[in-house]
mmCIF file of C-alpha atoms in Angstrom:
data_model
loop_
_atom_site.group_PDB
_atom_site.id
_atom_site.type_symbol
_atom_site.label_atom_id
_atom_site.label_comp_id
_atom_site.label_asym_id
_atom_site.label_seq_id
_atom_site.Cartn_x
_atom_site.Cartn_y
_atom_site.Cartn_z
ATOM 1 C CA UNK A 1 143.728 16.977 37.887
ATOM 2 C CA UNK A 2 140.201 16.393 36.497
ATOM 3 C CA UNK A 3 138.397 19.054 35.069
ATOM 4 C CA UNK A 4 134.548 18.559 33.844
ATOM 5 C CA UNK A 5 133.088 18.686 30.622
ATOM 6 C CA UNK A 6 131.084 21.636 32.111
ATOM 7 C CA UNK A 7 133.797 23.485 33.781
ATOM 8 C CA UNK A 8 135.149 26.743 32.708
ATOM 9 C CA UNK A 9 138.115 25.417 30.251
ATOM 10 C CA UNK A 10 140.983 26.932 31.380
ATOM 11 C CA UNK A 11 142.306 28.807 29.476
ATOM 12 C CA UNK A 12 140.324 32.058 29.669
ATOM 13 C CA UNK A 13 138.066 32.068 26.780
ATOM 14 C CA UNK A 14 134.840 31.849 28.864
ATOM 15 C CA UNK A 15 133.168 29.038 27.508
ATOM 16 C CA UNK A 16 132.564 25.292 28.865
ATOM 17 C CA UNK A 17 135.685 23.036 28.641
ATOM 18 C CA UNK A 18 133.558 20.900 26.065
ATOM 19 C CA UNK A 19 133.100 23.160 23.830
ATOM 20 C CA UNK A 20 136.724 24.764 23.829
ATOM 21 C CA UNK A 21 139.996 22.785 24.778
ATOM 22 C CA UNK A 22 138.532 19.562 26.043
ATOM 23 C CA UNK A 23 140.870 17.768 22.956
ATOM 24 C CA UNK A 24 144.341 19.744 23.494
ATOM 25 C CA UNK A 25 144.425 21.111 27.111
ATOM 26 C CA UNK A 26 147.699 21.379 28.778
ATOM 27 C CA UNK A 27 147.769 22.803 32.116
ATOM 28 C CA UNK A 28 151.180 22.963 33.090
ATOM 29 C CA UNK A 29 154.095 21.176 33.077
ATOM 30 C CA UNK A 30 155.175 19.079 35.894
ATOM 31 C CA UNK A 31 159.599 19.146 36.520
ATOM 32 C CA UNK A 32 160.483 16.567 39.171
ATOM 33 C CA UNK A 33 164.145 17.281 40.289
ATOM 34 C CA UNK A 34 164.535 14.619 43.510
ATOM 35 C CA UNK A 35 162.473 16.085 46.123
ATOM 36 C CA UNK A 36 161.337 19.071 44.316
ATOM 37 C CA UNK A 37 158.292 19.867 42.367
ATOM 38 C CA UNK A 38 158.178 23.119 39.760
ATOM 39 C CA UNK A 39 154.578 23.428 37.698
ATOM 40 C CA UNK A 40 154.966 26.076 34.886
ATOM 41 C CA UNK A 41 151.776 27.326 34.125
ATOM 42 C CA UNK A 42 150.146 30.168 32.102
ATOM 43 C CA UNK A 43 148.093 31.997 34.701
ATOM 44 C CA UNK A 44 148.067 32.593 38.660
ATOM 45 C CA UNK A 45 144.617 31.007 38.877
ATOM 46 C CA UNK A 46 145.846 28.048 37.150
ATOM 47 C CA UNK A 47 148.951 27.942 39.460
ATOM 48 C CA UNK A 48 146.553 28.545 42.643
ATOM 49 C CA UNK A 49 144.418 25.413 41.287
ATOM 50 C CA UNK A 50 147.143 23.226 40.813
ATOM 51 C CA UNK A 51 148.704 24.194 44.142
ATOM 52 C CA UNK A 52 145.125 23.302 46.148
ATOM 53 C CA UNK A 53 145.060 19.820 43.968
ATOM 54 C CA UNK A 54 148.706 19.144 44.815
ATOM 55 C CA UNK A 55 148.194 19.367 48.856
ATOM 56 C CA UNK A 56 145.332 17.642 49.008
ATOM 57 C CA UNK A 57 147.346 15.009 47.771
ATOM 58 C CA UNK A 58 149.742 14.624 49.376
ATOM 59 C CA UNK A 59 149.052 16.570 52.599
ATOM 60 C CA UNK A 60 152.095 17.208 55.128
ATOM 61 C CA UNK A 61 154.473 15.423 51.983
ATOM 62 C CA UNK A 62 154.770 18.381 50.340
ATOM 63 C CA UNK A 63 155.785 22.299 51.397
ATOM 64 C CA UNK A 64 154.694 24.913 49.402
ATOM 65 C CA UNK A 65 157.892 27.168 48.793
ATOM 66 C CA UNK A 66 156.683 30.217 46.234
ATOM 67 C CA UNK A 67 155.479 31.556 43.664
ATOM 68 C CA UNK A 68 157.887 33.327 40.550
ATOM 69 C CA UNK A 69 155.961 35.113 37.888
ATOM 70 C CA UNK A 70 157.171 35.783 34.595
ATOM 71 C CA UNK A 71 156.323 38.145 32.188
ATOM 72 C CA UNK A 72 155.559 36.646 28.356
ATOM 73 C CA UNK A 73 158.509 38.106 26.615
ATOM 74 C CA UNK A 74 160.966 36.422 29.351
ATOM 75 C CA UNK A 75 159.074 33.247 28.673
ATOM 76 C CA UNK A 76 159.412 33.808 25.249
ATOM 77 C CA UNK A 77 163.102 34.666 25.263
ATOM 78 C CA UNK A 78 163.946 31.217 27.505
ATOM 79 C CA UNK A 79 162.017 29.241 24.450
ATOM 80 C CA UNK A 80 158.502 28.580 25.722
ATOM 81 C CA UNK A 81 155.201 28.773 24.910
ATOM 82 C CA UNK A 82 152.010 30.226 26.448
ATOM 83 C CA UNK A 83 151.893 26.490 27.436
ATOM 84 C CA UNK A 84 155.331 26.526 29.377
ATOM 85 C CA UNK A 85 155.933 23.765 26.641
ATOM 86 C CA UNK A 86 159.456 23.708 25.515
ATOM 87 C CA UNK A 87 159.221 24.588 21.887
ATOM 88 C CA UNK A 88 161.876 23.623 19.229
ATOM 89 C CA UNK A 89 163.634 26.913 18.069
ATOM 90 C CA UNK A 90 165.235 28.116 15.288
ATOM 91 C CA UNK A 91 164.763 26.651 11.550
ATOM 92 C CA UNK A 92 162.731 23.241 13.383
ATOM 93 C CA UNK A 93 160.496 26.056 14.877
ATOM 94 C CA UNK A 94 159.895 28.264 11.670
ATOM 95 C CA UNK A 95 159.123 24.995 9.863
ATOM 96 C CA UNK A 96 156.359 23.931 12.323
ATOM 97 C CA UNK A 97 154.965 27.002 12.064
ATOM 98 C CA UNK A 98 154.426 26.669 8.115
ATOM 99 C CA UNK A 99 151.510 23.985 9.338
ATOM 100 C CA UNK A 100 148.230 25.191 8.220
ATOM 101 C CA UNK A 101 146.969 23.050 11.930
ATOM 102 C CA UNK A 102 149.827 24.516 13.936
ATOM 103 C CA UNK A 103 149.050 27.892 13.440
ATOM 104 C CA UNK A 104 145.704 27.655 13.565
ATOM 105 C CA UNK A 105 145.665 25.974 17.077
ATOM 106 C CA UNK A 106 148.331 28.978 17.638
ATOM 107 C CA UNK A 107 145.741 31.503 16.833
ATOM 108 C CA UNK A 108 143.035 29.836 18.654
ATOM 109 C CA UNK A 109 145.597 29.701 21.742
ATOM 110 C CA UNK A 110 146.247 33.379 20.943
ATOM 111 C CA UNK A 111 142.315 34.521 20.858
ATOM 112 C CA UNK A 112 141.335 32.664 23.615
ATOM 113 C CA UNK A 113 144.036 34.527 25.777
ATOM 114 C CA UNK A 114 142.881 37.463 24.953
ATOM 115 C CA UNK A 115 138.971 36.598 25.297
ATOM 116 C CA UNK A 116 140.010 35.848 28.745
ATOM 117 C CA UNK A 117 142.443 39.107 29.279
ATOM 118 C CA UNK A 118 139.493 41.527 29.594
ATOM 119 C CA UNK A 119 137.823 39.924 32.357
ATOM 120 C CA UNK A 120 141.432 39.308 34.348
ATOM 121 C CA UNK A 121 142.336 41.277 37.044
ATOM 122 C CA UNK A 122 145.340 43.294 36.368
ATOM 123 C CA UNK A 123 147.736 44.833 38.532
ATOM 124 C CA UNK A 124 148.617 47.894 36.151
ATOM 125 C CA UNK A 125 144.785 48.708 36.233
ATOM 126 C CA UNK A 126 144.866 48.977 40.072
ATOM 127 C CA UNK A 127 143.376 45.349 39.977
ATOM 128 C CA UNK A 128 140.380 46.239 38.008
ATOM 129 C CA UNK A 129 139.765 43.642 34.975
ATOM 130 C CA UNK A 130 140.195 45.554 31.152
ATOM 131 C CA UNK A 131 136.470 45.629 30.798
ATOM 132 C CA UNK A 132 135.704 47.652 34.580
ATOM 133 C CA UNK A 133 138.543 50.353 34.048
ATOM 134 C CA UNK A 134 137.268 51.692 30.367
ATOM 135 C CA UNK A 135 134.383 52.781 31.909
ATOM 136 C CA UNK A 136 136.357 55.359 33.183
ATOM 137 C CA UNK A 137 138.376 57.758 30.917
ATOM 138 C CA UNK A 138 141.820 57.023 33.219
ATOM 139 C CA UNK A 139 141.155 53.623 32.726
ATOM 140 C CA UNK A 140 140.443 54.122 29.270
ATOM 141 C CA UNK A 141 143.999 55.407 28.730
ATOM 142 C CA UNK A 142 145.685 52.813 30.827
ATOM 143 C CA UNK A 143 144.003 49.702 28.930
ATOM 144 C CA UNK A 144 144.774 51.715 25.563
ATOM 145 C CA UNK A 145 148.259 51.730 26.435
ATOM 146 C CA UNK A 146 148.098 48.096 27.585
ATOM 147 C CA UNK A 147 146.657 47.472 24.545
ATOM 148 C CA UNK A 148 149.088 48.903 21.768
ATOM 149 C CA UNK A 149 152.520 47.671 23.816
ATOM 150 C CA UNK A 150 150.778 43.865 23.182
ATOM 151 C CA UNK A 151 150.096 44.830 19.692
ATOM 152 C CA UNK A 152 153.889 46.419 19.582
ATOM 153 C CA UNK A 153 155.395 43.610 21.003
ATOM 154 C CA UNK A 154 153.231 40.549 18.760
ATOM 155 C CA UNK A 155 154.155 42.534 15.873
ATOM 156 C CA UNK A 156 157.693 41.974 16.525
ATOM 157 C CA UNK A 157 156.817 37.767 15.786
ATOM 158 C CA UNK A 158 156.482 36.850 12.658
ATOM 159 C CA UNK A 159 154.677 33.980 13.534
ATOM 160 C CA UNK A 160 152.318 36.440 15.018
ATOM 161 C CA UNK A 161 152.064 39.518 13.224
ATOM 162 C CA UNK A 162 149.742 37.689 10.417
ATOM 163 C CA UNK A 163 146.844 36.865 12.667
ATOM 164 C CA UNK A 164 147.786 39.802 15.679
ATOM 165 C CA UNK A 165 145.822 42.418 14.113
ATOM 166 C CA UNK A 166 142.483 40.647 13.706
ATOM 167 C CA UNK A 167 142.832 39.095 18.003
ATOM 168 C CA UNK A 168 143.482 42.971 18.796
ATOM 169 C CA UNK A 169 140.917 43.857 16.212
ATOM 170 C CA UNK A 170 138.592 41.753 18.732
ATOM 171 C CA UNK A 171 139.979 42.786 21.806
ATOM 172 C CA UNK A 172 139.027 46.571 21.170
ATOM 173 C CA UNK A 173 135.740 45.508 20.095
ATOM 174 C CA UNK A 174 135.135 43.697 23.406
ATOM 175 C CA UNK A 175 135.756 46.635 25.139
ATOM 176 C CA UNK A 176 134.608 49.592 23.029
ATOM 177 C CA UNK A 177 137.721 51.111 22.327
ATOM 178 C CA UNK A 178 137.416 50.395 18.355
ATOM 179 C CA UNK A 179 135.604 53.435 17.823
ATOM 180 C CA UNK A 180 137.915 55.962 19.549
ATOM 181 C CA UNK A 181 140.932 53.966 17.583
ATOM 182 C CA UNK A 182 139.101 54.448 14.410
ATOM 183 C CA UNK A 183 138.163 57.958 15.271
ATOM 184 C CA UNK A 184 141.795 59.059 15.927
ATOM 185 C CA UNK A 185 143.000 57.531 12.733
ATOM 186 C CA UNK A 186 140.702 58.973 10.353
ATOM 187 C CA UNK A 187 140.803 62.510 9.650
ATOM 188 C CA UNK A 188 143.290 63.731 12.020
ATOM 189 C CA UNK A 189 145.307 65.746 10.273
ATOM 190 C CA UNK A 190 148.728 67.978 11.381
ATOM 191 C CA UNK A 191 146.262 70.778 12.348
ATOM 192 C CA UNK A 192 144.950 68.830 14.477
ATOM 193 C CA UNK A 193 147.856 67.210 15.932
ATOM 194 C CA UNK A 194 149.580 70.588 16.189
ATOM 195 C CA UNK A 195 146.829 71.801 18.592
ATOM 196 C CA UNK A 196 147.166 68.452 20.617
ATOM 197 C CA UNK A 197 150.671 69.037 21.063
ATOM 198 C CA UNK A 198 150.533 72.461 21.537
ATOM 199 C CA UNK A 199 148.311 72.293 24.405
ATOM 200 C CA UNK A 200 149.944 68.908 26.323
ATOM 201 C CA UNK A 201 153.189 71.848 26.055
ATOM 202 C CA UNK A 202 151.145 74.537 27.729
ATOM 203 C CA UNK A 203 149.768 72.040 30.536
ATOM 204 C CA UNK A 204 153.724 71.234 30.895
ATOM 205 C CA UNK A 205 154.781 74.954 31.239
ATOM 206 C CA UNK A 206 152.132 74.955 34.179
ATOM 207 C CA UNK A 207 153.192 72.098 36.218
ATOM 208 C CA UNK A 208 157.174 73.449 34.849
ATOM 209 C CA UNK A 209 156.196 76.823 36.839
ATOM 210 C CA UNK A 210 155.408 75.538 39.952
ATOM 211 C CA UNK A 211 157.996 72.148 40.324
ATOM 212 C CA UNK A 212 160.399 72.883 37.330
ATOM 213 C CA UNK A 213 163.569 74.787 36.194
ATOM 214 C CA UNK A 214 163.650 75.582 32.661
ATOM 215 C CA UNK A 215 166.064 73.335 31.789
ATOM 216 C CA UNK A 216 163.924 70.561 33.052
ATOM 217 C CA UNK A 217 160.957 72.368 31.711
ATOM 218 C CA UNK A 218 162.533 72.357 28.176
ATOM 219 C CA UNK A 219 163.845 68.605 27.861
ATOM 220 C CA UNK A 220 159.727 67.999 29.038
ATOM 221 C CA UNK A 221 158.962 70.427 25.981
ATOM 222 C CA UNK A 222 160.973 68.110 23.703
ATOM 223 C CA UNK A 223 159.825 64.758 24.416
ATOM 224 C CA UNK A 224 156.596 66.260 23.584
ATOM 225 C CA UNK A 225 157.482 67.395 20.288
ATOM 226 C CA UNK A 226 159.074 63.737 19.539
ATOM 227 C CA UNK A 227 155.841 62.063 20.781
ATOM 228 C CA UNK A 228 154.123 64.647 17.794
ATOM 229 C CA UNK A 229 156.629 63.433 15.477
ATOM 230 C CA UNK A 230 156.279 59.474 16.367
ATOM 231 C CA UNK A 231 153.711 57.163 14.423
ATOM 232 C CA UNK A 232 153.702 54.370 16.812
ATOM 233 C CA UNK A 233 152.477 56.876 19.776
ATOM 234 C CA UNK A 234 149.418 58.771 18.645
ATOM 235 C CA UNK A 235 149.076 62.090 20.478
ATOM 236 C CA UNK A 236 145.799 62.564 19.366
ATOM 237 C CA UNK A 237 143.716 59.850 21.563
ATOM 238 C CA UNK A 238 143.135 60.432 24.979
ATOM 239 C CA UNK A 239 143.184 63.268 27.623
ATOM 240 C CA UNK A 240 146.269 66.267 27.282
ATOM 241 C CA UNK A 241 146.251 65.946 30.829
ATOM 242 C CA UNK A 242 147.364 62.659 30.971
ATOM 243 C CA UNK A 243 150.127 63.211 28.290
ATOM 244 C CA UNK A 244 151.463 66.070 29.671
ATOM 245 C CA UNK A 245 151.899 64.050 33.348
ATOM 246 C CA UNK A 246 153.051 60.708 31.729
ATOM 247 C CA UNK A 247 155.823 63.389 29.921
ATOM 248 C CA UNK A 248 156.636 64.589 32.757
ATOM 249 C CA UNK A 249 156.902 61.337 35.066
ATOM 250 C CA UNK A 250 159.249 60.195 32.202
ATOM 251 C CA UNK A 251 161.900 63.338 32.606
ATOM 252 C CA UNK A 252 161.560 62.849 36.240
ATOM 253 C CA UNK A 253 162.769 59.612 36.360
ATOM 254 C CA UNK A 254 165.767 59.601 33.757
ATOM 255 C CA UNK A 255 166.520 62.588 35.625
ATOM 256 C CA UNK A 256 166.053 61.564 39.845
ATOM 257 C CA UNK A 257 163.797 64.222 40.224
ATOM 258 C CA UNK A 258 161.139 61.895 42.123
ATOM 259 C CA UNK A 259 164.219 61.395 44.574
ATOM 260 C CA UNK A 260 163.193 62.579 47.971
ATOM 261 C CA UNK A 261 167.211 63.831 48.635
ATOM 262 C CA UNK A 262 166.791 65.949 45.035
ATOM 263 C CA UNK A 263 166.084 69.809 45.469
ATOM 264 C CA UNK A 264 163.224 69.718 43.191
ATOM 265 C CA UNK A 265 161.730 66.685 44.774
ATOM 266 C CA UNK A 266 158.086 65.986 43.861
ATOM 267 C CA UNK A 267 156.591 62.809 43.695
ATOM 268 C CA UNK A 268 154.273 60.999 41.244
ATOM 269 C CA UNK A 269 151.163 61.558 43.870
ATOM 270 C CA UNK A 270 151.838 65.633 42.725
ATOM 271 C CA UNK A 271 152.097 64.923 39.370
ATOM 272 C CA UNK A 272 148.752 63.673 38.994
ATOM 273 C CA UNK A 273 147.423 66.154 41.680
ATOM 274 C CA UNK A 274 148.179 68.624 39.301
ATOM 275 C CA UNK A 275 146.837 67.013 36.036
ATOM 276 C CA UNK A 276 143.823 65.899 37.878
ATOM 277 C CA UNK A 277 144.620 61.624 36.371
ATOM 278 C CA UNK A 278 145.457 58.409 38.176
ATOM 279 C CA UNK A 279 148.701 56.962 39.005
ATOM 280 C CA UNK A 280 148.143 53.687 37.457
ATOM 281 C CA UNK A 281 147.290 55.783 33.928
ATOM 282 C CA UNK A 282 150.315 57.792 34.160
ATOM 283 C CA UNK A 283 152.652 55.089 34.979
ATOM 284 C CA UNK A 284 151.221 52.997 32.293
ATOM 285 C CA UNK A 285 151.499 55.832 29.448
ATOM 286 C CA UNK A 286 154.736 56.775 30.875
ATOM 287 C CA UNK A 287 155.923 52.945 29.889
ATOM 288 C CA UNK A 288 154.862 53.334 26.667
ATOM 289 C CA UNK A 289 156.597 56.114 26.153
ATOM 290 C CA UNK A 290 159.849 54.969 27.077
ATOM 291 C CA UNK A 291 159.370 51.568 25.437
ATOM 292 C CA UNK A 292 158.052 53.211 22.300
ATOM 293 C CA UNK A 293 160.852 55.858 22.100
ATOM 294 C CA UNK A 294 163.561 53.393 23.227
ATOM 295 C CA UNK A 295 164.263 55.930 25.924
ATOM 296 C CA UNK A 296 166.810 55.028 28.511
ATOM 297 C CA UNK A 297 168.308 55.882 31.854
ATOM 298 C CA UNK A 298 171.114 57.907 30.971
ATOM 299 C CA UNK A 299 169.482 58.944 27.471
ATOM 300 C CA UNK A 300 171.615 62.323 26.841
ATOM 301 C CA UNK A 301 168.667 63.514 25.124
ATOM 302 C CA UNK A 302 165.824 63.840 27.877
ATOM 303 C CA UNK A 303 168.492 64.475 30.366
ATOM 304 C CA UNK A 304 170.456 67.345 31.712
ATOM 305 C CA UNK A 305 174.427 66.877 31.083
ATOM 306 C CA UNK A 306 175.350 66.027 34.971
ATOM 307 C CA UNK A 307 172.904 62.609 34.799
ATOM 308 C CA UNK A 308 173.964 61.837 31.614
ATOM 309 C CA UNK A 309 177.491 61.699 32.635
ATOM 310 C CA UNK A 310 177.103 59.896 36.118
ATOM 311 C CA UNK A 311 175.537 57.006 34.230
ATOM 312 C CA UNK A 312 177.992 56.796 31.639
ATOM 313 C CA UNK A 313 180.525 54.218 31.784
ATOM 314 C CA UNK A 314 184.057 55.314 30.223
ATOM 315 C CA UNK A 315 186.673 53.131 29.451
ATOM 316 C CA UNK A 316 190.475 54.499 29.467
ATOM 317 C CA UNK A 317 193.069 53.796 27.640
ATOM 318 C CA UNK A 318 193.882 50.966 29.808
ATOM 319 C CA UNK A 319 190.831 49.116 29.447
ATOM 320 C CA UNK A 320 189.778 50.128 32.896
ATOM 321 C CA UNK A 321 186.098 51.044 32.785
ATOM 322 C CA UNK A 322 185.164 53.601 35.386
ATOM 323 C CA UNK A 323 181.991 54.819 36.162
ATOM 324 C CA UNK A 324 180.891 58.541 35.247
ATOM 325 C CA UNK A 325 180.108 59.473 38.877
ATOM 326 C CA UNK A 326 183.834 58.183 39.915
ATOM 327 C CA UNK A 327 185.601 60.376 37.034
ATOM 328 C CA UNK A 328 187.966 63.391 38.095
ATOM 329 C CA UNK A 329 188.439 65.855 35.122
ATOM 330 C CA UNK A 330 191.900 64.983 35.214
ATOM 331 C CA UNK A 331 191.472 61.648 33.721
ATOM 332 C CA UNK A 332 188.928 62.937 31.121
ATOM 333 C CA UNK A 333 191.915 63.217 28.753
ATOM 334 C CA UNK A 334 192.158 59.641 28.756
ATOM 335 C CA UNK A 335 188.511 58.850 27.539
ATOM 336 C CA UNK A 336 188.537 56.680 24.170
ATOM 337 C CA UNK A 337 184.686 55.434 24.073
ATOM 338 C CA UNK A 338 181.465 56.373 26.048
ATOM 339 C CA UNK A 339 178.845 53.932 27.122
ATOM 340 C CA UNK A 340 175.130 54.131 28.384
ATOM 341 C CA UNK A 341 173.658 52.101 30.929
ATOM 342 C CA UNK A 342 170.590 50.994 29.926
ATOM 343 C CA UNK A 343 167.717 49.939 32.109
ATOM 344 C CA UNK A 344 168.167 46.155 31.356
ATOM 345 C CA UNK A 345 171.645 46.924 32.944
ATOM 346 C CA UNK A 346 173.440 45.873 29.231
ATOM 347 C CA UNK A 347 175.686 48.370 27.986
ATOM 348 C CA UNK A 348 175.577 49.953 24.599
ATOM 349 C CA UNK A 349 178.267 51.449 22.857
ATOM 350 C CA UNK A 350 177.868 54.583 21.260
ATOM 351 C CA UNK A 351 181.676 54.892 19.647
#
């Protein structure tokens, strides 16, 4: 595939190829296995440019099949690149990485990503690009939450975490969300944060009143209070409203309540009815949330005791492991440890 000096380089950042990538572009990478053809690339308009070059071609010789998506930590986790070049791991890797070269081409991979990132279209934003849904204060919150799982998740590199901050740094400058950062950080004090989370706890006890028992109501109450308490999650940016319905999305799901066959059955579209915010934002915050707080399906804390139990896995003396939901009290006796599935279907043990 021949792209032009002039041509958009590829990889996002906005400017001609000539002037960006022109000496170290890598489009994909090409796996022949007999009579199959896999290109791993780093984008779906890459992948839809490659697929156009690739039948005109070779025309009726070749069958487009489909199209599997990844996200960058599963990438990550198989050993690749943003590149889908296989990268040596382990002590080869870290020693690469001491390069003064490497990691500047890494950063320059990095920034150019994210130069490109706020003009993408993204499906969590409703299909809006970064820079069209902060013009809106829904969008606002979704692209803030975007924002600080990436800067969660590139901390967690340490490859990364050196030149992160200042590629962030740039992002929220790009799209004018430096100032409300900046603004939240600097002389907020526990007044202040008391009064945020006292009133996301009085928009709760609303929406509790109408769709709510108490004891629903209550485990709502004290993820709030932990999302006060939590440094990573800052209470104090954004709308209540949206808090209070990302909170209460979360409870619902650990605890079925968006179930049509559950009693209490509401869904998402009353949620944020009743807050007056956007599904996309609430969904979004409500991710952070549970990826922040490491909260889980069957998380005893933000769920009443019958959930809990039905996705516990107990193992008896045996060995057997039997699911909560298939336990009699008679064999409770017989319990030695207690698991909890967790949404990545791993279990954890707790003993």
């Amino acid at each position: 595939m021949k792209i032009g000096r002039n041509d958009p380089c590829p990889c996002g950042s906005g400017k001609k190829y000539k002037e960006c990538c022109i000496d170290s572009t890598s489009l994909g990478r090409l796996e022949i296995d007999n009579r199959r053809l896999k290109v791993d690339v780093n984008s779906a308009r890459r992948a839809e440019m490659i697929r156009r070059e690739v039948e005109s071609l070779l025309g009726n010789h070749a069958r487009y099949q489909t199209t599997e998506i990844q996200s960058p930590e599963a990438i990550l986790e198989a050993g690749k690149d943003l590149n889908g070049e296989g990268i040596a791991l382990g002590g080869e890797h870290d020693e690469l990485m001491q390069i003064p070269e490497v990691r500047e081409r890494m950063q320059h991979m990095l920034s150019a990503h994210w130069k490109g990132w706020v003009d993408e279209k993204i499906p969590a934003l409703g299909g809006k690009t970064p820079r069209q849904a902060v013009k809106t204060s829904d969008g606002r919150e979704s692209v803030e939450a975007l924002v600080l799982d990436a800067e969660r998740q590139m901390a967690k590199d340490q490859h990364m975490r050196d030149f992160a901050p200042t590629v962030i740094a740039d992002v929220r400058r790009r799209l004018g969300i430096d100032k409300s950062a900046s603004a939240a950080t600097k002389g907020t004090g526990k007044e202040q944060k008391t009064e945020r989370v006292d009133e996301t706890q009085r928009l709760i006890k609303s929406f509790g009143q109408t769709y709510l028992t108490m004891e629903y109501t209550d485990l709502a109450l004290k993820l709030c209070d932990k999302i006060g308490r939590m440094r990573k999650l800052s209470i104090q940016r954004g709308r209540t409203e949206i808090w209070a319905a990302a909170i209460v999305h979360v409870i619902a799901r650990l605890n079925f309540l968006l179930d049509p066959e559950n009693e209490l059955s509401f869904t998402t579209d009353d949620i944020c009815k009743f807050f007056g915010t956007k599904k996309t934002t609430v969904s979004s915050k409500a991710g952070l949330i549970q990826k922040t707080g490491n909260i889980y399906l069957g998380d005893a804390e933000f769920s009443i005791p019958e959930i809990a139990r039905m996705l516990s896995i107990y193992e008896t003396q045996d060995g057997l492991l039997i699911p909560g939901f298939m336990l009699f009290d008679a064999t409770l006796p017989n319990v030695l440890r207690q698991s909890h599935i967790r949404e990545s279907a791993h279990l954890q043990s707790l003993s």
